Amino acid sequence: MKNQEAKDEFINLWGVLGSQWGINRSMAQIHALLLLTPDTLSTEDIMEELQLSRGNTNMNIRELMNWNLVYKHFVAGERKEYFKAEHDVWTIATRIMKERKKRELVPAKEIAQKIRKAKLSENNAESKHIQKTITDMDDFLGRIDQLSELMLKAEQNIIFKKMMTLLK
Amino acid sequence: MKNQEAKDEFINLWGVLGSQWGINRSMAQIHALLLLTPDTLSTEDIMEELQLSRGNTNMNIRELMNWNLVYKHFVAGERKEYFKAEHDVWTIATRIMKERKKRELVPAKEIAQKIRKAKLSENNAESKHIQKTITDMDDFLGRIDQLSELMLKAEQNIIFKKMMTLLK
DNA sequence: ATAAACTTTCAATAAATACTGAAAGTTTAA
DNA sequence: TTAAACTTTCAGTATTTATTGAAAGTTTAT
């Protein structure tokens, strides 16, 4: 298999996985391409390789930098910006968790708590069940939040370390 | 707060969370509505409450049943089908994990392994790095797979139990 | 057998999302 | 200060995804 074929397959895999998890295809593909590149690429390199417009490429590189998955790199004597991906898979995973937690889990928890706190004026079987559903879900989101916190602090956590060891 | 308001907020929350995670809004909203309902609802009840078409409602109920999150319920003397949601949050979470694992993780692992096994014909710095990227990602997907397996078997797992206890 | 009651399918359409490319903005070199 | 080199923005457009509703299919009661 040629390098290019392997790259294309990986880029495609990452694109599909991304879109299944609510991350846009171009962003995932740019990420994949940068993961496959030992050093750096410019916006134009990426546009060329993935056949994307400048606007699209630029916006998604910015977004990858917001997620702390890609960094800017300056090349001596060059005016244009170059980009480099974070290559360590565990670091990538924790950065993604951190970002999704911040963007989705925390706001969801806030809404759940708001509904939970607002007492229901009606007092019947339905309101009992609604309360329970909302309470259960809020508790569940809290658990997920704590679990993600635990994983993000995995390095310092003995139980989690043991669990990961079990998985080796 | 009226029951209806609380329900609407929860349905909306679930819809937003769903679409952020690649699950369609109608499916998530139907799920939320059934979670909020102590017993059962018919297709028409759901159409009415969420203002959805028959086709949309029907297809998404089927999909929720494929995910094992909703069951059919027959009401004595009634011809039409009624539906009831699984209400236990931990059960819901494991069913979703199971399904996503099957639909997304397993196929992704297969592709990663296929690329990994296909040796690269070129022998240069780039091919070394491509190999490493693909190997790392395949290993990572394997870890996630094992971790999800562990969580699905949590009840029998002492380490995991301890971890969940820590979170209480 | 037939028709009413109900469910499923799917082509057409709508809505949401992503992408383009050119114009505007910014930085740097001379 | 000017202009070349580069980056960012965003209105218009294309693509993808979701939804509708009516026709076809199925089941049940008589």
CSV table of N, CA and C in Angstrom, one decimal, chain B residues 19-120:
chain,number,residue,atom,x,y,z
B,19,SER,N,-28.7,16.2,19.4
B,19,SER,CA,-28.2,16.6,18.2
B,19,SER,C,-26.7,17.0,18.3
B,20,GLN,N,-26.3,17.4,19.5
B,20,GLN,CA,-24.8,17.6,19.7
B,20,GLN,C,-24.0,16.3,19.6
B,21,TRP,N,-24.7,15.2,19.9
B,21,TRP,CA,-24.0,13.9,19.9
B,21,TRP,C,-24.4,13.0,18.7
B,22,GLY,N,-24.9,13.7,17.6
B,22,GLY,CA,-25.2,12.9,16.4
B,22,GLY,C,-26.4,12.1,16.4
B,23,ILE,N,-27.4,12.4,17.3
B,23,ILE,CA,-28.7,11.7,17.3
B,23,ILE,C,-29.8,12.7,16.9
B,24,ASN,N,-30.7,12.3,16.0
B,24,ASN,CA,-31.6,13.3,15.5
B,24,ASN,C,-32.6,13.8,16.5
B,25,ARG,N,-32.9,15.0,16.3
B,25,ARG,CA,-33.7,15.8,17.3
B,25,ARG,C,-35.0,15.1,17.5
B,26,SER,N,-35.7,14.7,16.5
B,26,SER,CA,-37.0,14.1,16.7
B,26,SER,C,-36.9,12.8,17.6
B,27,MET,N,-35.9,12.0,17.2
B,27,MET,CA,-35.7,10.8,18.0
B,27,MET,C,-35.5,11.1,19.5
B,28,ALA,N,-34.6,12.1,19.7
B,28,ALA,CA,-34.3,12.4,21.1
B,28,ALA,C,-35.6,13.0,21.8
B,29,GLN,N,-36.3,13.8,21.1
B,29,GLN,CA,-37.5,14.4,21.7
B,29,GLN,C,-38.6,13.4,22.0
B,30,ILE,N,-38.8,12.4,21.1
B,30,ILE,CA,-39.7,11.4,21.4
B,30,ILE,C,-39.3,10.6,22.6
B,31,HIS,N,-38.0,10.3,22.6
B,31,HIS,CA,-37.4,9.6,23.8
B,31,HIS,C,-37.7,10.4,25.1
B,32,ALA,N,-37.4,11.7,25.1
B,32,ALA,CA,-37.7,12.5,26.2
B,32,ALA,C,-39.2,12.4,26.7
B,33,LEU,N,-40.0,12.6,25.7
B,33,LEU,CA,-41.5,12.5,26.0
B,33,LEU,C,-41.9,11.2,26.7
B,34,LEU,N,-41.3,10.1,26.1
B,34,LEU,CA,-41.7,8.8,26.7
B,34,LEU,C,-41.0,8.7,28.1
B,35,LEU,N,-39.9,9.3,28.3
B,35,LEU,CA,-39.3,9.2,29.6
B,35,LEU,C,-40.1,9.9,30.7
B,36,LEU,N,-40.8,11.0,30.2
B,36,LEU,CA,-41.6,11.8,31.1
B,36,LEU,C,-42.9,11.2,31.4
B,37,THR,N,-43.3,10.2,30.6
B,37,THR,CA,-44.6,9.6,30.7
B,37,THR,C,-44.5,8.3,31.6
B,38,PRO,N,-45.2,8.3,32.7
B,38,PRO,CA,-45.1,7.1,33.6
B,38,PRO,C,-45.5,5.8,32.9
B,39,ASP,N,-46.5,5.8,32.1
B,39,ASP,CA,-46.9,4.6,31.4
B,39,ASP,C,-46.6,4.5,29.9
B,40,THR,N,-47.7,4.6,29.1
B,40,THR,CA,-47.5,4.4,27.7
B,40,THR,C,-48.1,5.6,26.9
B,41,LEU,N,-47.6,5.7,25.6
B,41,LEU,CA,-48.2,6.6,24.7
B,41,LEU,C,-48.4,5.9,23.3
B,42,SER,N,-49.3,6.3,22.6
B,42,SER,CA,-49.5,5.8,21.2
B,42,SER,C,-48.8,6.7,20.2
B,43,THR,N,-48.6,6.2,19.0
B,43,THR,CA,-48.1,7.1,17.9
B,43,THR,C,-48.8,8.4,17.9
B,44,GLU,N,-50.1,8.3,17.9
B,44,GLU,CA,-50.9,9.6,17.8
B,44,GLU,C,-50.7,10.5,18.9
B,45,ASP,N,-50.6,10.0,20.2
B,45,ASP,CA,-50.3,10.8,21.3
B,45,ASP,C,-49.0,11.6,21.1
B,46,ILE,N,-48.0,10.9,20.6
B,46,ILE,CA,-46.7,11.5,20.3
B,46,ILE,C,-46.7,12.6,19.2
B,47,MET,N,-47.4,12.2,18.1
B,47,MET,CA,-47.6,13.2,17.0
B,47,MET,C,-48.2,14.5,17.5
B,48,GLU,N,-49.3,14.3,18.3
B,48,GLU,CA,-50.0,15.4,18.8
B,48,GLU,C,-49.1,16.3,19.7
B,49,GLU,N,-48.5,15.7,20.7
B,49,GLU,CA,-47.7,16.4,21.7
B,49,GLU,C,-46.5,17.1,21.0
B,50,LEU,N,-45.8,16.4,20.1
B,50,LEU,CA,-44.6,17.0,19.6
B,50,LEU,C,-44.8,17.7,18.2
B,51,GLN,N,-46.0,17.6,17.7
B,51,GLN,CA,-46.3,18.2,16.4
B,51,GLN,C,-45.4,17.6,15.3
B,52,LEU,N,-45.4,16.3,15.2
B,52,LEU,CA,-44.6,15.6,14.2
B,52,LEU,C,-45.5,14.9,13.3
B,53,SER,N,-45.0,14.6,12.1
B,53,SER,CA,-45.8,13.8,11.1
B,53,SER,C,-45.9,12.4,11.5
B,54,ARG,N,-46.8,11.6,11.0
B,54,ARG,CA,-46.9,10.2,11.3
B,54,ARG,C,-45.7,9.4,10.9
B,55,GLY,N,-45.2,9.7,9.7
B,55,GLY,CA,-44.0,9.0,9.2
B,55,GLY,C,-42.8,9.2,10.1
B,56,ASN,N,-42.5,10.5,10.4
B,56,ASN,CA,-41.4,10.8,11.2
B,56,ASN,C,-41.5,10.1,12.6
B,57,THR,N,-42.7,10.2,13.2
B,57,THR,CA,-42.9,9.6,14.5
B,57,THR,C,-42.7,8.1,14.4
B,58,ASN,N,-43.3,7.5,13.4
B,58,ASN,CA,-43.2,6.0,13.3
B,58,ASN,C,-41.8,5.6,13.2
B,59,MET,N,-41.0,6.2,12.3
B,59,MET,CA,-39.6,5.8,12.0
B,59,MET,C,-38.8,6.0,13.2
B,60,ASN,N,-39.0,7.1,14.0
B,60,ASN,CA,-38.1,7.3,15.1
B,60,ASN,C,-38.5,6.4,16.3
B,61,ILE,N,-39.8,6.0,16.4
B,61,ILE,CA,-40.1,5.0,17.5
B,61,ILE,C,-39.4,3.7,17.1
B,62,ARG,N,-39.5,3.3,15.9
B,62,ARG,CA,-38.8,2.0,15.5
B,62,ARG,C,-37.3,2.1,15.8
B,63,GLU,N,-36.7,3.3,15.5
B,63,GLU,CA,-35.3,3.4,15.8
B,63,GLU,C,-35.0,3.3,17.3
B,64,LEU,N,-35.9,3.9,18.1
B,64,LEU,CA,-35.7,3.8,19.6
B,64,LEU,C,-35.9,2.4,20.0
B,65,MET,N,-36.7,1.6,19.4
B,65,MET,CA,-36.9,0.2,19.7
B,65,MET,C,-35.6,-0.6,19.3
B,66,ASN,N,-35.0,-0.2,18.2
B,66,ASN,CA,-33.8,-0.8,17.8
B,66,ASN,C,-32.7,-0.6,18.8
B,67,TRP,N,-32.7,0.6,19.4
B,67,TRP,CA,-31.7,0.9,20.4
B,67,TRP,C,-32.1,0.3,21.8
B,68,ASN,N,-33.2,-0.4,21.8
B,68,ASN,CA,-33.7,-1.0,23.1
B,68,ASN,C,-33.9,0.0,24.2
B,69,LEU,N,-34.4,1.2,23.8
B,69,LEU,CA,-34.7,2.2,24.7
B,69,LEU,C,-36.2,2.3,24.9
B,70,VAL,N,-37.0,1.7,24.0
B,70,VAL,CA,-38.4,1.8,24.0
B,70,VAL,C,-39.0,0.5,23.7
B,71,TYR,N,-40.1,0.1,24.3
B,71,TYR,CA,-40.7,-1.2,24.1
B,71,TYR,C,-42.2,-1.0,23.6
B,72,LYS,N,-42.7,-1.9,22.9
B,72,LYS,CA,-44.1,-2.0,22.5
B,72,LYS,C,-44.9,-2.5,23.7
B,73,HIS,N,-46.1,-1.9,23.8
B,73,HIS,CA,-47.0,-2.3,24.9
B,73,HIS,C,-48.3,-2.5,24.3
B,74,PHE,N,-49.0,-3.6,24.6
B,74,PHE,CA,-50.3,-3.8,24.1
B,74,PHE,C,-51.3,-3.5,25.2
B,75,VAL,N,-52.3,-2.7,24.9
B,75,VAL,CA,-53.3,-2.4,25.9
B,75,VAL,C,-54.5,-3.3,25.6
B,76,ALA,N,-55.0,-3.9,26.6
B,76,ALA,CA,-56.2,-4.8,26.4
B,76,ALA,C,-57.3,-4.2,25.7
B,77,GLY,N,-57.9,-4.8,24.8
B,77,GLY,CA,-59.0,-4.3,24.1
B,77,GLY,C,-58.7,-3.2,23.0
B,78,GLU,N,-57.4,-2.8,22.9
B,78,GLU,CA,-57.1,-1.8,22.0
B,78,GLU,C,-56.3,-2.4,20.8
B,79,ARG,N,-56.5,-1.9,19.6
B,79,ARG,CA,-55.9,-2.4,18.5
B,79,ARG,C,-54.5,-1.7,18.3
B,80,LYS,N,-54.5,-0.4,18.6
B,80,LYS,CA,-53.2,0.3,18.2
B,80,LYS,C,-52.1,0.0,19.2
B,81,GLU,N,-50.9,0.2,18.8
B,81,GLU,CA,-49.7,-0.1,19.6
B,81,GLU,C,-49.4,1.1,20.6
B,82,TYR,N,-49.0,0.7,21.7
B,82,TYR,CA,-48.6,1.7,22.7
B,82,TYR,C,-47.1,1.5,23.0
B,83,PHE,N,-46.4,2.6,23.4
B,83,PHE,CA,-45.0,2.5,23.7
B,83,PHE,C,-44.6,3.0,25.0
B,84,LYS,N,-43.6,2.4,25.6
B,84,LYS,CA,-43.1,2.7,26.9
B,84,LYS,C,-41.6,2.7,26.9
B,85,ALA,N,-41.1,3.7,27.6
B,85,ALA,CA,-39.6,3.8,27.6
B,85,ALA,C,-39.0,3.1,28.8
B,86,GLU,N,-37.8,2.6,28.6
B,86,GLU,CA,-37.0,2.1,29.7
B,86,GLU,C,-36.7,3.4,30.6
B,87,HIS,N,-37.0,3.3,31.9
B,87,HIS,CA,-36.8,4.5,32.7
B,87,HIS,C,-35.6,4.5,33.6
B,88,ASP,N,-34.9,3.4,33.7
B,88,ASP,CA,-33.7,3.5,34.6
B,88,ASP,C,-32.5,4.1,33.8
B,89,VAL,N,-31.9,5.2,34.4
B,89,VAL,CA,-30.9,5.9,33.7
B,89,VAL,C,-29.6,5.1,33.4
B,90,TRP,N,-29.2,4.3,34.3
B,90,TRP,CA,-28.0,3.5,34.1
B,90,TRP,C,-28.3,2.5,33.0
B,91,THR,N,-29.4,1.9,33.0
B,91,THR,CA,-29.8,1.0,31.9
B,91,THR,C,-29.8,1.7,30.5
B,92,ILE,N,-30.4,2.9,30.5
B,92,ILE,CA,-30.4,3.7,29.3
B,92,ILE,C,-29.0,4.0,28.8
B,93,ALA,N,-28.1,4.4,29.8
B,93,ALA,CA,-26.8,4.7,29.4
B,93,ALA,C,-26.0,3.5,28.8
B,94,THR,N,-26.2,2.3,29.4
B,94,THR,CA,-25.5,1.1,28.9
B,94,THR,C,-26.1,0.7,27.6
B,95,ARG,N,-27.4,0.8,27.4
B,95,ARG,CA,-27.9,0.5,26.1
B,95,ARG,C,-27.4,1.4,25.0
B,96,ILE,N,-27.3,2.7,25.3
B,96,ILE,CA,-26.8,3.6,24.3
B,96,ILE,C,-25.3,3.3,24.0
B,97,MET,N,-24.5,3.0,25.0
B,97,MET,CA,-23.1,2.6,24.8
B,97,MET,C,-23.0,1.4,23.9
B,98,LYS,N,-23.8,0.4,24.3
B,98,LYS,CA,-23.8,-0.9,23.6
B,98,LYS,C,-24.0,-0.7,22.1
B,99,GLU,N,-25.0,0.1,21.8
B,99,GLU,CA,-25.5,0.4,20.4
B,99,GLU,C,-24.4,1.1,19.6
B,100,ARG,N,-23.9,2.2,20.3
B,100,ARG,CA,-22.9,3.0,19.6
B,100,ARG,C,-21.6,2.2,19.4
B,101,LYS,N,-21.3,1.4,20.3
B,101,LYS,CA,-20.1,0.5,20.2
B,101,LYS,C,-20.3,-0.4,19.0
B,102,LYS,N,-21.4,-1.0,18.9
B,102,LYS,CA,-21.7,-1.9,17.8
B,102,LYS,C,-21.7,-1.2,16.4
B,103,ARG,N,-22.3,0.0,16.4
B,103,ARG,CA,-22.5,0.7,15.1
B,103,ARG,C,-21.3,1.5,14.7
B,104,GLU,N,-20.5,2.0,15.6
B,104,GLU,CA,-19.4,2.9,15.3
B,104,GLU,C,-18.1,2.4,15.6
B,105,LEU,N,-17.9,2.0,16.9
B,105,LEU,CA,-16.6,1.7,17.4
B,105,LEU,C,-16.1,0.4,16.7
B,106,VAL,N,-16.9,-0.6,16.6
B,106,VAL,CA,-16.4,-1.9,16.0
B,106,VAL,C,-16.1,-1.7,14.5
B,107,PRO,N,-16.9,-1.1,13.7
B,107,PRO,CA,-16.6,-0.8,12.3
B,107,PRO,C,-15.3,0.0,12.2
B,108,ALA,N,-15.1,1.0,13.1
B,108,ALA,CA,-13.9,1.9,13.0
B,108,ALA,C,-12.7,1.1,13.3
B,109,LYS,N,-12.8,0.2,14.3
B,109,LYS,CA,-11.7,-0.7,14.7
B,109,LYS,C,-11.3,-1.6,13.5
B,110,GLU,N,-12.3,-2.1,12.8
B,110,GLU,CA,-12.0,-3.0,11.7
B,110,GLU,C,-11.2,-2.2,10.6
B,111,ILE,N,-11.6,-1.0,10.3
B,111,ILE,CA,-10.9,-0.2,9.3
B,111,ILE,C,-9.5,0.1,9.7
B,112,ALA,N,-9.4,0.5,11.0
B,112,ALA,CA,-8.1,0.8,11.5
B,112,ALA,C,-7.1,-0.4,11.4
B,113,GLN,N,-7.7,-1.6,11.8
B,113,GLN,CA,-6.8,-2.8,11.7
B,113,GLN,C,-6.5,-3.1,10.3
B,114,LYS,N,-7.4,-2.9,9.4
B,114,LYS,CA,-7.1,-3.2,8.0
B,114,LYS,C,-6.0,-2.3,7.5
B,115,ILE,N,-6.0,-1.0,7.8
B,115,ILE,CA,-4.9,-0.2,7.3
B,115,ILE,C,-3.6,-0.6,8.0
B,116,ARG,N,-3.8,-0.9,9.3
B,116,ARG,CA,-2.6,-1.2,10.1
B,116,ARG,C,-1.9,-2.5,9.5
B,117,LYS,N,-2.7,-3.4,9.1
B,117,LYS,CA,-2.1,-4.7,8.6
B,117,LYS,C,-1.5,-4.5,7.2
B,118,ALA,N,-2.1,-3.7,6.4
B,118,ALA,CA,-1.5,-3.5,5.1
B,118,ALA,C,-0.2,-2.8,5.2
B,119,LYS,N,0.9,-3.4,4.9
B,119,LYS,CA,2.2,-2.8,5.1
B,119,LYS,C,2.4,-1.7,4.0
B,120,LEU,N,3.1,-0.7,4.4
B,120,LEU,CA,3.4,0.4,3.4
B,120,LEU,C,4.6,0.0,2.6
